[in-house]
PDB file of C-alpha atoms and ligand atoms in Angstrom:
ATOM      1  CA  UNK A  12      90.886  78.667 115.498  1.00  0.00           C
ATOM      2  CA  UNK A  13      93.079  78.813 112.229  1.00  0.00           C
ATOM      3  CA  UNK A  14      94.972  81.850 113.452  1.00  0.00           C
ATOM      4  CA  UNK A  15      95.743  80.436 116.954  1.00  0.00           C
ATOM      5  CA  UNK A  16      97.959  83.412 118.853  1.00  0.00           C
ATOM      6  CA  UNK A  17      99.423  84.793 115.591  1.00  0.00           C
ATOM      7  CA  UNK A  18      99.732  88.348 115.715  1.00  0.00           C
ATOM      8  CA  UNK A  19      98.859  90.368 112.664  1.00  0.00           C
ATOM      9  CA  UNK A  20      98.834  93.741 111.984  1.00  0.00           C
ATOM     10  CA  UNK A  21      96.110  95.602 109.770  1.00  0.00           C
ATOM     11  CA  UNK A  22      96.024  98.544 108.552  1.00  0.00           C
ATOM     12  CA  UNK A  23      93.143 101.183 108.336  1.00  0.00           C
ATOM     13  CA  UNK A  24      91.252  99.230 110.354  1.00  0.00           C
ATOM     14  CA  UNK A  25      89.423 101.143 112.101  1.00  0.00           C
ATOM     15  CA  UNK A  26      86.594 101.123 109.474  1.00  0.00           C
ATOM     16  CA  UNK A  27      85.329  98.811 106.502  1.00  0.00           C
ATOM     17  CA  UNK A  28      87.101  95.902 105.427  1.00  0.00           C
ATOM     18  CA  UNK A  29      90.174  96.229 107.780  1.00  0.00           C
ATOM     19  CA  UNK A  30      87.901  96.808 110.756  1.00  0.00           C
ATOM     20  CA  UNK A  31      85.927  93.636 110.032  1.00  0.00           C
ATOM     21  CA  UNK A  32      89.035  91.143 109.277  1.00  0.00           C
ATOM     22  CA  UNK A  33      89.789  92.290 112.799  1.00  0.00           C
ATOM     23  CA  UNK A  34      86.943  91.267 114.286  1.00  0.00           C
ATOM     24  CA  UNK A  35      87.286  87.618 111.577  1.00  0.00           C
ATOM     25  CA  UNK A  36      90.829  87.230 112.827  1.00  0.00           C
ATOM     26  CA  UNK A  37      90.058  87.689 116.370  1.00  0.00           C
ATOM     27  CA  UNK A  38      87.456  85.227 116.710  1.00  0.00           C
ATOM     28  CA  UNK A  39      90.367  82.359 114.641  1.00  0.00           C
ATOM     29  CA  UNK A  40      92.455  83.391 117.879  1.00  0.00           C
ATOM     30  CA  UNK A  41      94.680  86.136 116.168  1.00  0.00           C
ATOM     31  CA  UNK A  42      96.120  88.797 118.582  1.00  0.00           C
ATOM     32  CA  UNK A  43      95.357  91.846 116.551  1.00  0.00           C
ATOM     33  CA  UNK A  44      96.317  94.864 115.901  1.00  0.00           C
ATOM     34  CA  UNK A  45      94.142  98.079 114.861  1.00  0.00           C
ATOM     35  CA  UNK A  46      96.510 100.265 113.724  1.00  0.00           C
ATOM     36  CA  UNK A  47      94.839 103.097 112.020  1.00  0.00           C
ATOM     37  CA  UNK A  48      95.301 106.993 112.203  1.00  0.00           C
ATOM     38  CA  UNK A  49      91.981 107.554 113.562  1.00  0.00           C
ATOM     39  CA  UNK A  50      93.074 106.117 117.303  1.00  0.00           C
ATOM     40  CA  UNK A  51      89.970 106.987 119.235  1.00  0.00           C
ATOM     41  CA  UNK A  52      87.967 104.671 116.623  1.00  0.00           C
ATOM     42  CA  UNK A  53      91.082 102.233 116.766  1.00  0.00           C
ATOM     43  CA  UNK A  54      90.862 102.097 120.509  1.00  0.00           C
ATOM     44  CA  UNK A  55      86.964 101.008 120.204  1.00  0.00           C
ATOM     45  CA  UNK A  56      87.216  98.780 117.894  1.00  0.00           C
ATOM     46  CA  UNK A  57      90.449  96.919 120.184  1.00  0.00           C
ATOM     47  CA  UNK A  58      87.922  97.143 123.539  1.00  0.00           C
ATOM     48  CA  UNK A  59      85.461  95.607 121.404  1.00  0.00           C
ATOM     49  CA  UNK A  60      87.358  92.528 120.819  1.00  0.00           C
ATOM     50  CA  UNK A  61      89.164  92.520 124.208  1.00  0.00           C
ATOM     51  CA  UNK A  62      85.642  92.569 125.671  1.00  0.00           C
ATOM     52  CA  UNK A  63      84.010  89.694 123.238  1.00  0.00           C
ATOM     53  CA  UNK A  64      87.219  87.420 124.605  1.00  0.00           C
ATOM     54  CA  UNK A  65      89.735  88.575 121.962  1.00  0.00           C
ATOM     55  CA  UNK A  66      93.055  89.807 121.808  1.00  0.00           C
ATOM     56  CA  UNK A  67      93.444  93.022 120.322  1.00  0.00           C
ATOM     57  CA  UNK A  68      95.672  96.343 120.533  1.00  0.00           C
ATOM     58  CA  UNK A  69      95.176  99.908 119.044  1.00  0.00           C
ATOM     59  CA  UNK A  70      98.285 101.905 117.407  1.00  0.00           C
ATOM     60  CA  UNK A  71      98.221 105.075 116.003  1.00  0.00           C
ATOM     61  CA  UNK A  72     100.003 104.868 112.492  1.00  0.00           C
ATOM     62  CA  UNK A  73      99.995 107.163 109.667  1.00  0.00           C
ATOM     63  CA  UNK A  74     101.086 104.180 107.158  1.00  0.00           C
ATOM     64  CA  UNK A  75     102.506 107.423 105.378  1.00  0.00           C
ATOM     65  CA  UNK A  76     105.129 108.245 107.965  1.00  0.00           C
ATOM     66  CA  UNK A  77     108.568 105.809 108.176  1.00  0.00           C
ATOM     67  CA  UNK A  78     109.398 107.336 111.890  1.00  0.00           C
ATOM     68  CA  UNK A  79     105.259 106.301 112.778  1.00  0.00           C
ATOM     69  CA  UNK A  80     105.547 102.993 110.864  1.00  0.00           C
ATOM     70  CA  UNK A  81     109.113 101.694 112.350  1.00  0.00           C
ATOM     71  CA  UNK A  82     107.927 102.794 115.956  1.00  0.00           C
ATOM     72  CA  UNK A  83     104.233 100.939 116.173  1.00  0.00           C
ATOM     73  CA  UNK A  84     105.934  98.063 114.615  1.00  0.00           C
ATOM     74  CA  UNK A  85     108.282  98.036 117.367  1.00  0.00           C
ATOM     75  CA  UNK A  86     105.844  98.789 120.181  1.00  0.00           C
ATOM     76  CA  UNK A  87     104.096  95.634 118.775  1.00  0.00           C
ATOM     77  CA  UNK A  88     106.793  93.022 119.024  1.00  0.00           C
ATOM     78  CA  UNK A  89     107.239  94.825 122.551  1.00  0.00           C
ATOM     79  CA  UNK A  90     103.692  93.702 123.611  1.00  0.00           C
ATOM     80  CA  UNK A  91     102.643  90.706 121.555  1.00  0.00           C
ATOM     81  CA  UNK A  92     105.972  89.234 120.852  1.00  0.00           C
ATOM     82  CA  UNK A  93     106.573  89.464 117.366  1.00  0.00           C
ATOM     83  CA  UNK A  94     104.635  90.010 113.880  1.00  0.00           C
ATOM     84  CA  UNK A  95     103.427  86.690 112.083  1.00  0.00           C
ATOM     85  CA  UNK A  96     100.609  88.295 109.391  1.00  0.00           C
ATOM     86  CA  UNK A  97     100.807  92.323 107.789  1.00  0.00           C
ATOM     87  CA  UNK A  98      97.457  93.060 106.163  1.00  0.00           C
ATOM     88  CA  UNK A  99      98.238  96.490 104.352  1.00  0.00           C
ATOM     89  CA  UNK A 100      95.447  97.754 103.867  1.00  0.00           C
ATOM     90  CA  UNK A 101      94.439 101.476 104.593  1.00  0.00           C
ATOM     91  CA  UNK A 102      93.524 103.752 101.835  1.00  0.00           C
ATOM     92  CA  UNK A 103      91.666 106.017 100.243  1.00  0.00           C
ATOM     93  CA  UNK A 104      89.832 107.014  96.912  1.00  0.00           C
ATOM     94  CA  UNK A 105      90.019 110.420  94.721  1.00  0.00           C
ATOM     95  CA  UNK A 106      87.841 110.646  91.633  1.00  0.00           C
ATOM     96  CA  UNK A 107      88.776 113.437  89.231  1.00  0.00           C
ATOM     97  CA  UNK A 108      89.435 113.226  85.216  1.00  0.00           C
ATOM     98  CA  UNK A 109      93.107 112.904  84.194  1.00  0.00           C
ATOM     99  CA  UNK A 110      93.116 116.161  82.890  1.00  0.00           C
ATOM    100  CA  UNK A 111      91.925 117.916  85.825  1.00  0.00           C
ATOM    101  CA  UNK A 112      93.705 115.842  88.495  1.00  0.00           C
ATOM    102  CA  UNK A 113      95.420 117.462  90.819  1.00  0.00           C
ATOM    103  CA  UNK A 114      99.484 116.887  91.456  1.00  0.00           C
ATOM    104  CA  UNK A 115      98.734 116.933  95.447  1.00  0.00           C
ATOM    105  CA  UNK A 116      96.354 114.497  95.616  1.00  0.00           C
ATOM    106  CA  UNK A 117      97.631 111.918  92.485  1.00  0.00           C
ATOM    107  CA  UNK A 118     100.942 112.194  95.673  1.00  0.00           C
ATOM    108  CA  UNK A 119      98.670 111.995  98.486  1.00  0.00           C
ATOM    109  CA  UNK A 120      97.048 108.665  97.201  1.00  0.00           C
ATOM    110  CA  UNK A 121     100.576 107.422  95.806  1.00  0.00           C
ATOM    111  CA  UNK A 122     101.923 107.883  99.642  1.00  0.00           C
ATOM    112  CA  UNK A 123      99.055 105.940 101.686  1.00  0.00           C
ATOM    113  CA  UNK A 124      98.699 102.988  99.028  1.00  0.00           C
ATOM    114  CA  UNK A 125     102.256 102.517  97.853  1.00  0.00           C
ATOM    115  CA  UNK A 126     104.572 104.494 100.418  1.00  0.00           C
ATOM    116  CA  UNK A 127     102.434 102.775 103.041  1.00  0.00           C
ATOM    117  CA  UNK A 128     102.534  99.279 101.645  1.00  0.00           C
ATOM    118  CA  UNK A 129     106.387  99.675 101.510  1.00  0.00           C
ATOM    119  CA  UNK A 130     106.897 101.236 104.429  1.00  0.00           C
ATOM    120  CA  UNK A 131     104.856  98.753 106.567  1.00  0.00           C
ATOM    121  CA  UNK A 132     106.484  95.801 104.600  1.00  0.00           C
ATOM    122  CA  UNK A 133     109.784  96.675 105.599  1.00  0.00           C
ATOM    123  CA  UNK A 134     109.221  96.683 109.048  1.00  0.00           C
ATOM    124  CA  UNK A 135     106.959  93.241 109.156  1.00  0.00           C
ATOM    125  CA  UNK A 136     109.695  91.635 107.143  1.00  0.00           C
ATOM    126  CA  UNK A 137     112.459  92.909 109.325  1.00  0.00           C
ATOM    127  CA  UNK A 138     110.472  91.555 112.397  1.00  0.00           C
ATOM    128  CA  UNK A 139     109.507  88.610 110.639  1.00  0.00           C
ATOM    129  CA  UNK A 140     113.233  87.740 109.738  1.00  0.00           C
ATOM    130  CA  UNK A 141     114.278  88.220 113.199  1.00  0.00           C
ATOM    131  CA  UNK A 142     111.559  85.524 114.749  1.00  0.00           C
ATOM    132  CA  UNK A 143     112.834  83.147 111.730  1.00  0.00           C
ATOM    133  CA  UNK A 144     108.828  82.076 112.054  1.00  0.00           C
ATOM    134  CA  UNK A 145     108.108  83.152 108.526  1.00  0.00           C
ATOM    135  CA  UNK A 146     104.903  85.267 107.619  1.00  0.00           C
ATOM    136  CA  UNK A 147     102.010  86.177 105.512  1.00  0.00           C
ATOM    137  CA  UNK A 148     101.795  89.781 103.861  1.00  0.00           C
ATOM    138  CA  UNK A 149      98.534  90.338 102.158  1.00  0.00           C
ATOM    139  CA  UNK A 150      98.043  93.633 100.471  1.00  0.00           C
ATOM    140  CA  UNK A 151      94.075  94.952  99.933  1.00  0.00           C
ATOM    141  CA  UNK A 152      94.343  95.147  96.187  1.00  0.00           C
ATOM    142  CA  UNK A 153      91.323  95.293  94.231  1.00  0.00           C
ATOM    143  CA  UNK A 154      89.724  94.879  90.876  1.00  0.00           C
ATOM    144  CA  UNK A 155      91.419  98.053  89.871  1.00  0.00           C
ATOM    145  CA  UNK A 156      95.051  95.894  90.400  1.00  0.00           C
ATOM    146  CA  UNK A 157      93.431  94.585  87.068  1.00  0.00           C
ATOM    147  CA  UNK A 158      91.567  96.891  85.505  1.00  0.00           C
ATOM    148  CA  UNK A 159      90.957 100.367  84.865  1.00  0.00           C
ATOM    149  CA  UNK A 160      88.162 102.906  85.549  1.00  0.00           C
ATOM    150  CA  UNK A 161      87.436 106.446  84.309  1.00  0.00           C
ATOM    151  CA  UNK A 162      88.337 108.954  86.977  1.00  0.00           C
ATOM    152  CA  UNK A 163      90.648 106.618  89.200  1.00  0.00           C
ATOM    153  CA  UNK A 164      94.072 107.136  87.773  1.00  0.00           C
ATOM    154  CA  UNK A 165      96.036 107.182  90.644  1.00  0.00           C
ATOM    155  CA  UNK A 166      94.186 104.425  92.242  1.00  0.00           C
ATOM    156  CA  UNK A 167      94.359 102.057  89.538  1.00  0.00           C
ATOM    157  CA  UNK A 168      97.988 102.806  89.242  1.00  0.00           C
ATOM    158  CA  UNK A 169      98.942 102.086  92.829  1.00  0.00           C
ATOM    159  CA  UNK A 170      96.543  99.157  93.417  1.00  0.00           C
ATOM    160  CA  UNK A 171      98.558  98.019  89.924  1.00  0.00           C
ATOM    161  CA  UNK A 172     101.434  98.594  91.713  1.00  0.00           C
ATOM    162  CA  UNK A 173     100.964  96.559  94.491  1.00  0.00           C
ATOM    163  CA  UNK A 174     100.634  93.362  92.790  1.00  0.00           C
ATOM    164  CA  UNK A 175     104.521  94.281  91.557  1.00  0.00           C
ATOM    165  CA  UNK A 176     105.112  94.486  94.688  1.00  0.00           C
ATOM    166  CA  UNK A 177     103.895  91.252  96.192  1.00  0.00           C
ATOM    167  CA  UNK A 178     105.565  89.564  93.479  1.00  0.00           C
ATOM    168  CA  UNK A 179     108.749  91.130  94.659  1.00  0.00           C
ATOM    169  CA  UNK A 180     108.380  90.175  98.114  1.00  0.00           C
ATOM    170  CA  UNK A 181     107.383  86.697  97.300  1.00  0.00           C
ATOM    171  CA  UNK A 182     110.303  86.303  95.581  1.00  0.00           C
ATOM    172  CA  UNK A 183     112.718  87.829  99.070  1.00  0.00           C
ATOM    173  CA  UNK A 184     110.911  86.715 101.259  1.00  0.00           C
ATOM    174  CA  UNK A 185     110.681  83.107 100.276  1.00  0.00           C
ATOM    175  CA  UNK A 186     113.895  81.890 101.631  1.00  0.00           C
ATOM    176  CA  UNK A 187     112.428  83.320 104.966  1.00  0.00           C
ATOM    177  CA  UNK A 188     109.344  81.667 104.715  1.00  0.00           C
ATOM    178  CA  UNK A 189     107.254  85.050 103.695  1.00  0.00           C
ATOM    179  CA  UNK A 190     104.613  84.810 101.360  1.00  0.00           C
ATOM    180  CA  UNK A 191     102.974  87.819 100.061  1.00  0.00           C
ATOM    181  CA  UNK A 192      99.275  87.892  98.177  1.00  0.00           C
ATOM    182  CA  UNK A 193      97.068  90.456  96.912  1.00  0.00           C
ATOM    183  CA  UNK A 194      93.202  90.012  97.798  1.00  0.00           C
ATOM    184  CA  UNK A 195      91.652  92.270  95.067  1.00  0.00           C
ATOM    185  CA  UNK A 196      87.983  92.899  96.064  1.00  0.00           C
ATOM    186  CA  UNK A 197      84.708  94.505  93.865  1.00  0.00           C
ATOM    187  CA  UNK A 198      83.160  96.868  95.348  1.00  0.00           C
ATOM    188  CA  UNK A 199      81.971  96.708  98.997  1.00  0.00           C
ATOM    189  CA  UNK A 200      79.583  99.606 100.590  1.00  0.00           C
ATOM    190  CA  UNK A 201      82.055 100.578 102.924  1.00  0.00           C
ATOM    191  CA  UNK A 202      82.640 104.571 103.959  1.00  0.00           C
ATOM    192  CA  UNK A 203      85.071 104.667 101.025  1.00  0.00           C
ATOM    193  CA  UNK A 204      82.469 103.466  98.288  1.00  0.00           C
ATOM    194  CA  UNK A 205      79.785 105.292 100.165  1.00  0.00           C
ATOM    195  CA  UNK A 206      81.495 108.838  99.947  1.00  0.00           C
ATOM    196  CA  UNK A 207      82.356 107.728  95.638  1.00  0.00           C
ATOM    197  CA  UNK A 208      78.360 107.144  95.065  1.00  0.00           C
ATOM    198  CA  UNK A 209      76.989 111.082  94.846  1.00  0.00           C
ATOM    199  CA  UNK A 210      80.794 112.005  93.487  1.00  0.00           C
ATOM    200  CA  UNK A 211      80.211 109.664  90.435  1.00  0.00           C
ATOM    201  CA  UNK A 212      76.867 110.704  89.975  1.00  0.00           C
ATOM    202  CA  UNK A 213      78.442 114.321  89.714  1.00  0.00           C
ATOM    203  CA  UNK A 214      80.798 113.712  87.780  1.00  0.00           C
ATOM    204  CA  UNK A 215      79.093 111.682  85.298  1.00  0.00           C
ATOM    205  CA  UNK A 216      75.808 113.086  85.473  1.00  0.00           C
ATOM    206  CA  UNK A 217      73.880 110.519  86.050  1.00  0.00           C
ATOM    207  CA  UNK A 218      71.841 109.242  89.743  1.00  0.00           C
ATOM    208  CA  UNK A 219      72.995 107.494  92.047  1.00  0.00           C
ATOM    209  CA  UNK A 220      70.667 104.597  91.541  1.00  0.00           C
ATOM    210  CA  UNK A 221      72.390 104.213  87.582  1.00  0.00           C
ATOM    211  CA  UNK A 222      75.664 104.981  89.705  1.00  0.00           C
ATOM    212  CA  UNK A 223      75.324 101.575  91.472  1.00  0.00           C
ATOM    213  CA  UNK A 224      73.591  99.855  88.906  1.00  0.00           C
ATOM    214  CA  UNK A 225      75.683 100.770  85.589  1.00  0.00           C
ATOM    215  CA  UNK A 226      78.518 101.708  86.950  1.00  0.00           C
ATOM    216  CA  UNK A 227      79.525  99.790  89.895  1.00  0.00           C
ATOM    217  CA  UNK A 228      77.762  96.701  89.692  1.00  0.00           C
ATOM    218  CA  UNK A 229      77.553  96.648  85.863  1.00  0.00           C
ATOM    219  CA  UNK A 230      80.259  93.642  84.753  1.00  0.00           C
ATOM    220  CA  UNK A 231      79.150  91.566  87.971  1.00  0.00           C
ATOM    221  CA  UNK A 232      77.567  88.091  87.180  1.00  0.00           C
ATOM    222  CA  UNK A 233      74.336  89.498  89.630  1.00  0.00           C
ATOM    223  CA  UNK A 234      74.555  93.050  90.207  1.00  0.00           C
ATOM    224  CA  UNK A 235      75.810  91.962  94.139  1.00  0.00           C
ATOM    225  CA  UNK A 236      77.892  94.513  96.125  1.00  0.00           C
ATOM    226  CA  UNK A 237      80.889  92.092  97.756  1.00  0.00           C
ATOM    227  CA  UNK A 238      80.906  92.345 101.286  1.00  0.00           C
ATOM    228  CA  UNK A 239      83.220  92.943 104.448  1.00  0.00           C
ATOM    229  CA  UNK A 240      82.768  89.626 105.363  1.00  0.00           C
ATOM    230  CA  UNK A 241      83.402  87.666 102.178  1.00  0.00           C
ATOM    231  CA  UNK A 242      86.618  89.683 102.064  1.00  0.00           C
ATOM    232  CA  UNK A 243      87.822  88.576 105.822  1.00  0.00           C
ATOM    233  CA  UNK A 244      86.913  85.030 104.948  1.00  0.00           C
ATOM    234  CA  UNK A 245      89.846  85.185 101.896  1.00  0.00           C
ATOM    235  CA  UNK A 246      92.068  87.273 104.064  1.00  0.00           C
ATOM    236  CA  UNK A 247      91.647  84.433 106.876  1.00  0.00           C
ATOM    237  CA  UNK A 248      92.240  81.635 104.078  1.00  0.00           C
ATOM    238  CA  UNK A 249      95.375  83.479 102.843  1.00  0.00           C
ATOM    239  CA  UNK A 250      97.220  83.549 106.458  1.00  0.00           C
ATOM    240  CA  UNK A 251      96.591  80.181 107.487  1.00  0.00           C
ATOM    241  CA  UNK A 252      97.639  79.066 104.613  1.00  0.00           C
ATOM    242  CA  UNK A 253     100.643  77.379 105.297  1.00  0.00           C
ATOM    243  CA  UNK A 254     103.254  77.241 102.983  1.00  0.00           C
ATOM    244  CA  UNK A 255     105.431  79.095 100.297  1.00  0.00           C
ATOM    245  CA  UNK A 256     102.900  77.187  97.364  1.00  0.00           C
ATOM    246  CA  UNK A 257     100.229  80.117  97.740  1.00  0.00           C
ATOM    247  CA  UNK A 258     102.800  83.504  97.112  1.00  0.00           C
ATOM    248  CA  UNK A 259     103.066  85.923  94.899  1.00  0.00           C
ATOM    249  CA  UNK A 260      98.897  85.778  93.926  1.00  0.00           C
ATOM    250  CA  UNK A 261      96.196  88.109  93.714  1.00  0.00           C
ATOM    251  CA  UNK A 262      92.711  86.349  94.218  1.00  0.00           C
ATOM    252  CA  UNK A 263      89.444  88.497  92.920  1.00  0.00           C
ATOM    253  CA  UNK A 264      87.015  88.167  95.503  1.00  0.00           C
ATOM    254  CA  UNK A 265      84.409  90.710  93.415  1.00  0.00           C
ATOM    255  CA  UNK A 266      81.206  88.425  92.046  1.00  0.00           C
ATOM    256  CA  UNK A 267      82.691  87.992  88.591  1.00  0.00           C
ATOM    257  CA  UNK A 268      82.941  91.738  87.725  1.00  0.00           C
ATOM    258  CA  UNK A 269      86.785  90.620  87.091  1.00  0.00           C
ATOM    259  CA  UNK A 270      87.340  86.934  86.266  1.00  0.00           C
ATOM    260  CA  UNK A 271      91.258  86.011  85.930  1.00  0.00           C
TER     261      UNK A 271
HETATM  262  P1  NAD B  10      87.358 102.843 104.723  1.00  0.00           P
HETATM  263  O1  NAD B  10      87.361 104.268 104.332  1.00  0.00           O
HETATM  264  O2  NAD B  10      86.154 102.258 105.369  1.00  0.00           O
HETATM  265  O3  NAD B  10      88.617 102.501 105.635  1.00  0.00           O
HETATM  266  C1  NAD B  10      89.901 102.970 105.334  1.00  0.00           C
HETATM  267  C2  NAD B  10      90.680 103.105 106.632  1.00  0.00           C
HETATM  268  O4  NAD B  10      92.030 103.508 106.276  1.00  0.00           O
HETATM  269  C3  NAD B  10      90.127 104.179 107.576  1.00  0.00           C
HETATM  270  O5  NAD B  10      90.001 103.639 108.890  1.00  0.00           O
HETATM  271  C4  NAD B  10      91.180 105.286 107.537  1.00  0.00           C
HETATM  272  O6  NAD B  10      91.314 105.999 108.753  1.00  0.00           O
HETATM  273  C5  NAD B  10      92.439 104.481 107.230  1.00  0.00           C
HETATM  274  N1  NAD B  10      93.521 105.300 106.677  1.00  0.00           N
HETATM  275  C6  NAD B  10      93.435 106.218 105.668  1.00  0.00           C
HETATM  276  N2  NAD B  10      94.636 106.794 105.488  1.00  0.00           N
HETATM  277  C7  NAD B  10      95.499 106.241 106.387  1.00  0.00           C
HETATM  278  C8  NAD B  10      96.874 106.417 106.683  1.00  0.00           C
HETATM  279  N3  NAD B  10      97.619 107.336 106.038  1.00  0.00           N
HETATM  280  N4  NAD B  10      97.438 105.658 107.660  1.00  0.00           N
HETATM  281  C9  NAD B  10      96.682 104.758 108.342  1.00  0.00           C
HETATM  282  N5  NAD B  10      95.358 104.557 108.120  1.00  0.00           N
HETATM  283  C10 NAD B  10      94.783 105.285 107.141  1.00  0.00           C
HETATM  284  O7  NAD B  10      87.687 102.060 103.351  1.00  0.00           O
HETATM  285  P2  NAD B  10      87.579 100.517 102.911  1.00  0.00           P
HETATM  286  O8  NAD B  10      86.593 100.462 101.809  1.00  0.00           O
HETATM  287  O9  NAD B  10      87.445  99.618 104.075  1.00  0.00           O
HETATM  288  O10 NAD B  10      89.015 100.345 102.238  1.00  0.00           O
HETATM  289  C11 NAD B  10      90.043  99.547 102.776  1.00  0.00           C
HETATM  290  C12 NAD B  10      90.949  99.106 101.640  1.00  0.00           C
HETATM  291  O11 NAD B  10      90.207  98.300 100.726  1.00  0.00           O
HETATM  292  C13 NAD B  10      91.542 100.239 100.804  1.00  0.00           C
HETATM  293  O12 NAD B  10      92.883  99.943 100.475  1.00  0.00           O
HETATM  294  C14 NAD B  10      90.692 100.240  99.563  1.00  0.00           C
HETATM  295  O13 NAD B  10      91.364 100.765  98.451  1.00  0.00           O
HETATM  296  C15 NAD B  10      90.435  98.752  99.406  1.00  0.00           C
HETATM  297  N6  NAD B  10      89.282  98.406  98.588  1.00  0.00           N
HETATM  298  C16 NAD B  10      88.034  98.853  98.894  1.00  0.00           C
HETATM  299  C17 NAD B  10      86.976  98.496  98.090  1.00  0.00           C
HETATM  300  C18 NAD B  10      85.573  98.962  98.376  1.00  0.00           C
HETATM  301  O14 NAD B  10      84.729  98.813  97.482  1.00  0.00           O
HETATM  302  N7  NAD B  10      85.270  99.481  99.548  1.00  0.00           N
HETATM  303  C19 NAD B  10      87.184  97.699  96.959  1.00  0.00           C
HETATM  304  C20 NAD B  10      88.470  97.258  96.671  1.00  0.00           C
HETATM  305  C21 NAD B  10      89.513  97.624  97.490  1.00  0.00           C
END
């Protein structure tokens, strides 16, 4: 139980990698919370850990909208009695060509991975601050924090950006006892990557199979997908950790495709 009673909210985790370090940080003895804007799938994925023995509440959050973010935070303390671990995490992908990209979505993407991450940092920190427990903030980075892909613009630039900005908070929130990391994952066959596959092929006219094969899996050191599960085990590592000598990081988790 390395996460005895802390409470930590994750984003988009209702699905993929947020949904399983739920169930991971539920079964240390986290008290977790699904906050996602899909509530209904939320909701089942909180009864599923309340039933198993676990401690878990849903929240409806748009990580997009302050008003959203500020009041779920709140409603949290309310009912578990504080905020000890943020996992920001929800997001989403586009694919398009630079040239073609549209300025809606290149702003949609920009608000969920690095309005949200703000937005949700602000309020853990302020809760965090208040308790004068200290904290763990780990952002869902990934191998695009360090490098770059055809077609992913926007998401390279914001999962760039939030290595900047768990620097930053390592930095302010040290003195509080805050540390902030970045887990930066390969890819994992989660709804995300799934939905990417036929796009790529598409867009690069190619099949799926060479899709997977020489695109995705192409730089790792065995042509493995990473999985939900090897990402929860880093993300468990990362907030027991206990002091301020693991902050400001990002850790590759992504079978050599990116070695730092
Ligand atoms: P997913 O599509 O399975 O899950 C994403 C979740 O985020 C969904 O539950 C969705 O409802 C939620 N979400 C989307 N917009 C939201 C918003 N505005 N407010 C609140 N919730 C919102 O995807 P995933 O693969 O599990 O991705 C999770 C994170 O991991 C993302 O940040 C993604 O960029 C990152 N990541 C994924 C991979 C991969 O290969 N799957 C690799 C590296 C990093």
């Amino acid at each position: 139980m390395q996460l005895k009673d802390k409470v930590a909210i994750i984003t988009g985790s209702a699905s993929g990698i947020g949904k399983e370090i739920a169930l991971e940080y539920a079964k240390e003895g986290a008290k977790v919370v699904i906050a996602d804007l899909m509530l209904a799938a939320a909701q089942a994925t909180a009864d599923e850990i309340n039933k198993s023995g676990g401690k878990a509440m849903a929240v409806e959050m748009n990580v997009t909208d302050e008003a959203a973010v500020d009041a779920a935070t709140a409603k949290v303390v309310e009912q578990f009695g504080g905020v000890d671990v943020l996992i920001s995490n929800a997001g989403i992908q586009i694919i398009s060509p630079i040239v073609d990209f549209k300025y809606e979505d290149w702003k949609k993407l920009m608000a969920i991975h690095a309005d949200g991450a703000f937005l949700t940092t602000r309020a853990a920190m302020r809760a965090m601050i208040k308790q004068g427990k200290g904290g763990s903030i780990i952002y869902m980075g990934s191998v695009h924090s360090h490098e770059a892909s055809p077609l992913k613009s926007a998401y390279v630039t914001a999962k760039h950006g939030l290595i900047g900005l768990a620097k930053t908070v390592a930095k302010e929130g040290a003195k509080d006892k805050i540390r902030a990391n970045v887990i930066c994952p390969g890819f994992v066959r989660t709804p995300l990557v799934e939905k990417q596959i036929p796009e790529q092929s598409k867009a690069l006219g190619i099949s799926e199979a060479d899709v997977v094969k020489n695109v995705m899996l192409k730089d790792t050191v065995d042509g493995e997908f990473t999985t939900v599960q090897d990402v929860a085990q880093l993300a468990v590592f990362l907030a027991a950790f206990p002091t301020n000598a693991l902050t400001g990081q990002s850790i590759t988790v992504s079978h050599g495709w990116h070695m730092q």
